[in-house]
Amino acid sequence: MKLSRAQLHDIYYFLRLNRRVDEQLTSLYRQGKVVGGVYSGLGQEAISVGTAYALEREDVVGPMIRNVGTLLVRGYRPRDLFLQYMARRDGPTGGRDANTHFGDLARGVIAPISMLGELVPVLAGAGLAAKIRKEKRVALTYIGDGASSTTPCHEGMNFAAVLKLPLVVVAENNGWAYSTPVEKQMAIENLADRAQAYGMASAIVDGNDVLAVYEATRKAGELARRGGGPTLIECKTMRMKGHAEHDDARYVPRKALEAWKKKDPIERFEKYLKTKKLMTADEKSAIEARVEKEIREDVEFAESSPLPAPEEAVRPAWA
Ligand SMILES: Cc1ncc(C[n+]2csc(CCOP(=O)(O)OP(=O)(O)O)c2C)c(N)n1
Ligand SMILES: [Mg+2]
């Protein structure tokens, strides 16, 4: 599907918003205002935004903690992230859970599960439900290079392939699983090569190219809707920070980070829109001004929200 100029601007807006939410969360963390850790998706925004933008309204998505862009595309606002990370009363879990551990079926968002790989069988189940009910719904979730080596991930992918479920698994190969480099946890070059063994479709894309990610996800979604079964999309990218803000990632070679910085997904998309004359300097400034205004207002809103009352602690997180 060819994206319109308005849709391209929309994607640019979400990429920027994702980046600014990320930066703002880091800033709040450094001010000691965050309860728990901040798990940055810096440099991986094209994957969250490109995949989520390719979904239809009725589809379901299971983001992981770095997929803030996915949440924004599904209708969450920056304030939801700020409130949640600062454990405030008005946040999605009312201060009873941390980081992106929230979901909303009305938005088609299934909350992350911390145990790596577990979302694969859960989203395969969502795909199975769609198949049984004959709904043209696609289920999509994310795994990291580390998560891809877990038992539930293998079980979920095999299950989805055998039953030809409408599942899209987006593997964010960012080179690292905490301090473990990818070559120390898999003996093959491409994570997507595993797809053949399950009997499912696969694609390898440049994870820093939002349009490539979008296209691959559309294609996988179309295959799933046609009853063609699941797809594993490997997005090659780089984790540009430590595992979380507390980790300075001194074990990651600086040279690799410098090389990847040159491939920044947002700068790259900006350059593309500019050279193809798809976004004027004025249009770009207007989008950036809108993002800045929303960030400013939402940080203010979140900071003025109170902490939950002590008796709230005994209420379940989801009640
Ligand atoms: C089953 C399981 N083992 C270990 C952990 C601890 N853990 C949390 S994140 C992480 C690394 C994840 O790496 P990857 O899947 O590549 O995702 P990335 O952090 O690069 O986004 C580990 C080991 C966990 N949450 N679940
Ligand atoms: Mg990783």
Short mmCIF file of C-alpha atoms and ligand atoms in Angstrom, two decimals:
data_model
loop_
_atom_site.label_atom_id
_atom_site.label_comp_id
_atom_site.label_asym_id
_atom_site.label_seq_id
_atom_site.Cartn_x
_atom_site.Cartn_y
_atom_site.Cartn_z
CA MET A 1 0.00 0.00 0.00
CA LYS A 2 1.41 3.36 -0.99
CA LEU A 3 1.57 5.77 1.89
CA SER A 4 0.07 9.23 1.38
CA ARG A 5 1.96 12.39 2.20
CA ALA A 6 -0.25 12.82 5.28
CA GLN A 7 0.56 9.28 6.44
CA LEU A 8 4.29 9.87 5.96
CA HIS A 9 4.00 12.98 8.12
CA ASP A 10 2.08 10.96 10.65
CA ILE A 11 4.91 8.42 10.80
CA TYR A 12 7.42 11.23 11.22
CA TYR A 13 5.29 12.64 14.06
CA PHE A 14 5.24 9.28 15.86
CA LEU A 15 8.98 8.73 15.42
CA ARG A 16 9.71 12.16 16.90
CA LEU A 17 7.19 11.68 19.69
CA ASN A 18 8.72 8.30 20.51
CA ARG A 19 12.22 9.82 20.65
CA ARG A 20 11.12 12.73 22.83
CA VAL A 21 9.19 10.53 25.26
CA ASP A 22 12.31 8.40 25.55
CA GLU A 23 14.55 11.41 26.21
CA GLN A 24 12.10 12.82 28.70
CA LEU A 25 11.89 9.54 30.60
CA THR A 26 15.70 9.53 30.86
CA SER A 27 15.61 13.07 32.18
CA LEU A 28 12.93 12.21 34.77
CA TYR A 29 14.96 9.16 35.79
CA ARG A 30 18.06 11.30 36.34
CA GLN A 31 15.99 13.66 38.46
CA GLY A 32 15.10 10.71 40.67
CA LYS A 33 11.42 10.90 39.76
CA VAL A 34 11.03 7.48 38.16
CA VAL A 35 10.08 4.47 40.26
CA GLY A 36 12.12 1.57 38.83
CA GLY A 37 14.19 1.55 35.66
CA VAL A 38 13.99 3.16 32.25
CA TYR A 39 14.45 0.82 29.30
CA SER A 40 15.25 2.98 26.32
CA GLY A 41 14.26 2.26 22.76
CA LEU A 42 16.67 4.89 21.45
CA GLY A 43 17.55 4.15 17.84
CA GLN A 44 14.89 1.44 17.57
CA GLU A 45 11.92 3.77 17.04
CA ALA A 46 11.50 2.78 13.39
CA ILE A 47 10.67 -0.77 14.47
CA SER A 48 7.98 0.15 17.00
CA VAL A 49 6.42 2.85 14.81
CA GLY A 50 6.79 1.08 11.45
CA THR A 51 5.23 -2.17 12.67
CA ALA A 52 2.39 -0.58 14.66
CA TYR A 53 1.55 1.79 11.81
CA ALA A 54 1.16 -1.18 9.47
CA LEU A 55 -1.54 -2.77 11.64
CA GLU A 56 -5.30 -2.37 11.27
CA ARG A 57 -7.56 -1.09 14.02
CA GLU A 58 -8.89 -4.59 14.84
CA ASP A 59 -5.44 -6.17 15.14
CA VAL A 60 -3.84 -6.94 18.49
CA VAL A 61 -0.32 -6.17 19.54
CA GLY A 62 1.84 -7.29 22.44
CA PRO A 63 4.64 -4.73 22.92
CA MET A 64 7.74 -5.28 25.03
CA ILE A 65 9.24 -2.65 27.31
CA ARG A 66 11.21 -0.79 24.62
CA ASN A 67 8.17 -0.46 22.32
CA VAL A 68 6.93 2.95 23.45
CA GLY A 69 6.36 3.90 19.81
CA THR A 70 3.91 1.02 19.45
CA LEU A 71 1.89 2.32 22.40
CA LEU A 72 1.83 5.84 20.95
CA VAL A 73 0.60 4.61 17.57
CA ARG A 74 -2.14 2.58 19.33
CA GLY A 75 -3.45 5.74 20.97
CA TYR A 76 -1.63 6.06 24.28
CA ARG A 77 -0.43 9.58 25.00
CA PRO A 78 3.00 10.64 26.33
CA ARG A 79 1.35 11.46 29.65
CA ASP A 80 0.39 7.80 30.10
CA LEU A 81 4.07 6.86 29.92
CA PHE A 82 5.22 9.65 32.24
CA LEU A 83 2.50 8.90 34.79
CA GLN A 84 3.21 5.20 34.71
CA TYR A 85 7.00 5.54 35.03
CA MET A 86 6.56 7.95 37.95
CA ALA A 87 3.97 5.60 39.53
CA ARG A 88 1.34 8.35 39.76
CA ARG A 89 -2.31 7.92 40.65
CA ASP A 90 -3.63 8.88 37.22
CA GLY A 91 -1.39 6.48 35.29
CA PRO A 92 -2.60 3.34 33.47
CA THR A 93 -2.02 1.13 36.54
CA GLY A 94 -2.57 3.86 39.12
CA GLY A 95 1.01 3.49 40.34
CA ARG A 96 0.74 -0.24 41.01
CA ASP A 97 3.03 -1.48 38.25
CA ALA A 98 6.12 -0.18 36.49
CA ASN A 99 7.36 0.94 33.05
CA THR A 100 5.23 -0.28 30.13
CA HIS A 101 3.46 -3.01 32.05
CA PHE A 102 -0.02 -2.05 31.03
CA GLY A 103 -2.44 -2.89 28.27
CA ASP A 104 -5.93 -2.14 27.08
CA LEU A 105 -8.01 -4.53 25.01
CA ALA A 106 -10.04 -1.60 23.63
CA ARG A 107 -6.82 -0.39 22.03
CA GLY A 108 -5.81 -3.91 21.05
CA VAL A 109 -2.79 -3.79 23.36
CA ILE A 110 -1.79 -6.81 25.44
CA ALA A 111 0.49 -5.91 28.35
CA PRO A 112 4.12 -7.03 28.24
CA ILE A 113 5.22 -10.12 30.13
CA SER A 114 8.66 -9.79 31.72
CA MET A 115 9.66 -13.39 31.14
CA LEU A 116 11.32 -13.23 27.75
CA GLY A 117 9.55 -14.91 24.86
CA GLU A 118 6.27 -15.50 26.73
CA LEU A 119 4.33 -13.07 24.58
CA VAL A 120 4.84 -15.29 21.53
CA PRO A 121 2.50 -18.08 22.74
CA VAL A 122 0.10 -15.47 24.16
CA LEU A 123 -0.19 -13.66 20.83
CA ALA A 124 -0.30 -16.99 19.00
CA GLY A 125 -3.34 -17.66 21.21
CA ALA A 126 -4.87 -14.33 20.15
CA GLY A 127 -4.28 -15.43 16.56
CA LEU A 128 -5.91 -18.79 17.27
CA ALA A 129 -8.96 -17.03 18.74
CA ALA A 130 -9.24 -14.90 15.60
CA LYS A 131 -9.00 -17.99 13.42
CA ILE A 132 -11.66 -19.88 15.37
CA ARG A 133 -14.01 -16.89 15.26
CA LYS A 134 -13.24 -16.31 11.58
CA GLU A 135 -12.17 -12.72 12.29
CA LYS A 136 -9.59 -11.16 9.99
CA ARG A 137 -7.49 -10.14 12.95
CA VAL A 138 -3.70 -10.25 13.01
CA ALA A 139 -1.68 -10.62 16.21
CA LEU A 140 1.79 -9.11 16.40
CA THR A 141 4.46 -9.21 19.05
CA TYR A 142 8.13 -8.47 19.55
CA ILE A 143 11.14 -10.47 20.68
CA GLY A 144 14.73 -9.45 21.21
CA ASP A 145 17.72 -11.46 20.02
CA GLY A 146 17.96 -12.78 23.58
CA ALA A 147 14.26 -13.59 23.84
CA SER A 148 14.44 -15.50 20.57
CA SER A 149 16.45 -18.26 22.27
CA THR A 150 13.88 -19.02 24.96
CA THR A 151 11.64 -22.07 25.17
CA PRO A 152 8.27 -20.23 25.01
CA CYS A 153 9.42 -18.40 21.91
CA HIS A 154 10.21 -21.68 20.12
CA GLU A 155 6.98 -23.27 21.31
CA GLY A 156 4.90 -20.29 20.28
CA MET A 157 6.41 -20.03 16.81
CA ASN A 158 6.12 -23.75 16.17
CA PHE A 159 2.50 -23.76 17.38
CA ALA A 160 1.65 -20.78 15.14
CA ALA A 161 3.31 -22.37 12.11
CA VAL A 162 1.62 -25.75 12.58
CA LEU A 163 -1.83 -24.16 12.95
CA LYS A 164 -1.14 -21.46 10.33
CA LEU A 165 -2.09 -18.75 12.77
CA PRO A 166 -2.25 -15.05 11.80
CA LEU A 167 0.82 -14.13 13.85
CA VAL A 168 3.62 -11.70 13.11
CA VAL A 169 6.73 -11.99 15.27
CA VAL A 170 9.03 -9.00 15.02
CA ALA A 171 12.54 -9.85 16.13
CA GLU A 172 14.52 -6.79 17.12
CA ASN A 173 18.07 -7.95 16.65
CA ASN A 174 19.91 -5.13 18.40
CA GLY A 175 23.12 -7.08 18.91
CA TRP A 176 22.85 -7.42 22.69
CA ALA A 177 20.87 -9.17 25.37
CA TYR A 178 21.97 -7.31 28.47
CA SER A 179 25.77 -7.81 28.27
CA THR A 180 25.64 -10.89 26.01
CA PRO A 181 26.49 -10.20 22.37
CA VAL A 182 24.34 -11.95 19.82
CA GLU A 183 27.14 -14.29 18.64
CA LYS A 184 27.33 -15.75 22.15
CA GLN A 185 23.72 -16.88 22.14
CA MET A 186 23.11 -18.08 18.60
CA ALA A 187 25.31 -19.95 16.14
CA ILE A 188 23.61 -18.71 12.98
CA GLU A 189 24.02 -15.39 11.25
CA ASN A 190 20.39 -14.41 10.84
CA LEU A 191 17.77 -14.88 13.45
CA ALA A 192 15.21 -15.10 10.62
CA ASP A 193 16.92 -18.28 9.36
CA ARG A 194 15.13 -20.13 12.14
CA ALA A 195 11.79 -19.50 10.43
CA GLN A 196 12.44 -22.16 7.82
CA ALA A 197 12.82 -24.79 10.52
CA TYR A 198 9.39 -23.92 11.90
CA GLY A 199 7.87 -23.79 8.41
CA MET A 200 6.92 -20.15 8.53
CA ALA A 201 7.56 -17.16 6.28
CA SER A 202 10.36 -14.77 7.11
CA ALA A 203 11.93 -11.47 6.15
CA ILE A 204 15.10 -9.62 7.05
CA VAL A 205 14.87 -5.85 7.08
CA ASP A 206 16.96 -2.87 8.01
CA GLY A 207 15.38 -2.00 11.34
CA ASN A 208 16.49 1.61 11.04
CA ASP A 209 14.48 2.12 7.85
CA VAL A 210 10.92 2.82 8.94
CA LEU A 211 9.46 2.31 5.46
CA ALA A 212 11.18 -1.07 5.05
CA VAL A 213 9.81 -2.15 8.43
CA TYR A 214 6.34 -0.88 7.49
CA GLU A 215 6.38 -2.71 4.14
CA ALA A 216 7.54 -6.01 5.65
CA THR A 217 4.84 -5.81 8.32
CA ARG A 218 2.10 -5.01 5.76
CA LYS A 219 3.20 -7.99 3.72
CA ALA A 220 3.22 -10.28 6.76
CA GLY A 221 -0.20 -8.96 7.79
CA GLU A 222 -1.63 -9.62 4.34
CA LEU A 223 -0.27 -13.17 4.34
CA ALA A 224 -1.76 -13.76 7.79
CA ARG A 225 -5.16 -12.36 6.76
CA ARG A 226 -5.19 -14.65 3.70
CA GLY A 227 -4.71 -17.67 5.97
CA GLY A 228 -1.06 -18.05 4.97
CA GLY A 229 0.18 -18.35 8.54
CA PRO A 230 2.81 -16.57 10.61
CA THR A 231 5.87 -14.56 9.60
CA LEU A 232 9.08 -13.91 11.47
CA ILE A 233 10.50 -10.49 10.59
CA GLU A 234 14.06 -9.87 11.68
CA CYS A 235 14.87 -6.18 12.05
CA LYS A 236 18.60 -5.53 12.18
CA THR A 237 19.35 -2.68 14.53
CA MET A 238 21.49 -1.68 17.49
CA ARG A 239 20.79 -1.09 21.15
CA MET A 240 22.11 2.45 21.49
CA LYS A 241 22.16 2.53 25.30
CA GLY A 242 22.74 0.15 28.15
CA HIS A 243 20.14 -2.45 29.03
CA ALA A 244 18.49 0.23 31.17
CA GLU A 245 19.51 3.66 32.44
CA HIS A 246 21.54 2.22 35.32
CA ASP A 247 23.81 0.38 32.85
CA ASP A 248 26.48 2.43 31.10
CA ALA A 249 27.11 -0.34 28.55
CA ARG A 250 30.89 -0.13 28.89
CA TYR A 251 31.07 -3.64 27.42
CA VAL A 252 29.73 -2.41 24.06
CA PRO A 253 32.47 -1.30 21.61
CA ARG A 254 32.28 2.50 21.14
CA LYS A 255 33.09 2.08 17.45
CA ALA A 256 29.91 0.09 16.85
CA LEU A 257 27.83 2.73 18.59
CA GLU A 258 29.43 5.49 16.52
CA ALA A 259 28.77 3.58 13.29
CA TRP A 260 25.14 2.97 14.20
CA LYS A 261 24.61 6.56 15.26
CA LYS A 262 25.18 7.52 11.64
CA LYS A 263 22.25 5.29 10.72
CA ASP A 264 19.83 7.02 13.07
CA PRO A 265 16.32 6.06 11.89
CA ILE A 266 14.78 9.47 12.42
CA GLU A 267 17.51 11.48 10.69
CA ARG A 268 17.37 8.99 7.89
CA PHE A 269 13.63 9.33 7.40
CA GLU A 270 13.94 13.12 7.56
CA LYS A 271 16.53 13.02 4.81
CA TYR A 272 14.31 10.78 2.71
CA LEU A 273 11.28 13.06 3.09
CA LYS A 274 13.39 16.09 2.28
CA THR A 275 15.10 14.74 -0.83
CA LYS A 276 11.85 13.28 -2.19
CA LYS A 277 10.19 16.63 -1.48
CA LEU A 278 7.59 14.97 0.71
CA MET A 279 7.95 17.33 3.68
CA THR A 280 8.80 21.03 3.58
CA ALA A 281 10.91 22.73 6.24
CA ASP A 282 7.75 24.46 7.50
CA GLU A 283 5.83 21.19 7.75
CA LYS A 284 8.75 19.65 9.65
CA SER A 285 8.90 22.58 12.08
CA ALA A 286 5.15 22.40 12.64
CA ILE A 287 5.33 18.69 13.52
CA GLU A 288 8.27 19.28 15.85
CA ALA A 289 6.51 22.18 17.55
CA ARG A 290 3.43 20.01 18.07
CA VAL A 291 5.57 17.25 19.60
CA GLU A 292 7.36 19.70 21.93
CA LYS A 293 4.05 21.20 23.08
CA GLU A 294 2.56 17.79 23.80
CA ILE A 295 5.65 16.66 25.69
CA ARG A 296 5.75 19.85 27.77
CA GLU A 297 2.06 19.69 28.65
CA ASP A 298 2.15 15.99 29.43
CA VAL A 299 5.23 16.19 31.66
CA GLU A 300 3.54 19.01 33.56
CA PHE A 301 0.34 17.02 33.85
CA ALA A 302 2.16 13.92 35.07
CA GLU A 303 4.30 15.81 37.58
CA SER A 304 1.20 17.38 39.11
CA SER A 305 -0.58 14.05 39.45
CA PRO A 306 -0.37 12.76 43.04
CA LEU A 307 1.10 9.47 44.15
CA PRO A 308 -1.62 6.89 44.88
CA ALA A 309 -3.16 6.80 48.35
CA PRO A 310 -1.56 4.12 50.60
CA GLU A 311 -4.76 2.03 50.71
CA GLU A 312 -4.59 1.71 46.91
CA ALA A 313 -1.66 -0.69 47.41
CA VAL A 314 -3.99 -3.51 48.44
CA ARG A 315 -6.08 -3.22 45.29
CA PRO A 316 -5.05 -5.62 42.50
CA ALA A 317 -3.12 -4.03 39.60
CA TRP A 318 -5.88 -4.76 37.13
CA ALA A 319 -9.00 -4.06 39.20
C1 LIG B 1 13.18 -15.89 30.73
C2 LIG B 1 13.94 -14.68 31.14
N1 LIG B 1 15.27 -14.78 31.39
C3 LIG B 1 15.98 -13.68 31.79
C4 LIG B 1 15.35 -12.47 31.95
C5 LIG B 1 16.15 -11.24 32.39
N2 LIG B 1 16.29 -10.31 31.23
C6 LIG B 1 15.44 -9.29 31.07
S1 LIG B 1 15.75 -8.45 29.65
C7 LIG B 1 17.07 -9.45 29.28
C8 LIG B 1 17.84 -9.25 28.02
C9 LIG B 1 16.92 -9.19 26.84
O1 LIG B 1 17.62 -9.15 25.63
P1 LIG B 1 16.87 -9.13 24.25
O2 LIG B 1 15.83 -10.18 24.21
O3 LIG B 1 17.90 -9.15 23.20
O4 LIG B 1 16.09 -7.72 24.29
P2 LIG B 1 16.72 -6.25 24.38
O5 LIG B 1 16.98 -5.97 25.83
O6 LIG B 1 17.96 -6.23 23.56
O7 LIG B 1 15.66 -5.35 23.85
C10 LIG B 1 17.25 -10.43 30.26
C11 LIG B 1 18.30 -11.46 30.23
C12 LIG B 1 13.94 -12.43 31.71
N3 LIG B 1 13.24 -11.30 31.84
N4 LIG B 1 13.28 -13.53 31.31
MG MG B 2 18.75 -7.54 22.18
#
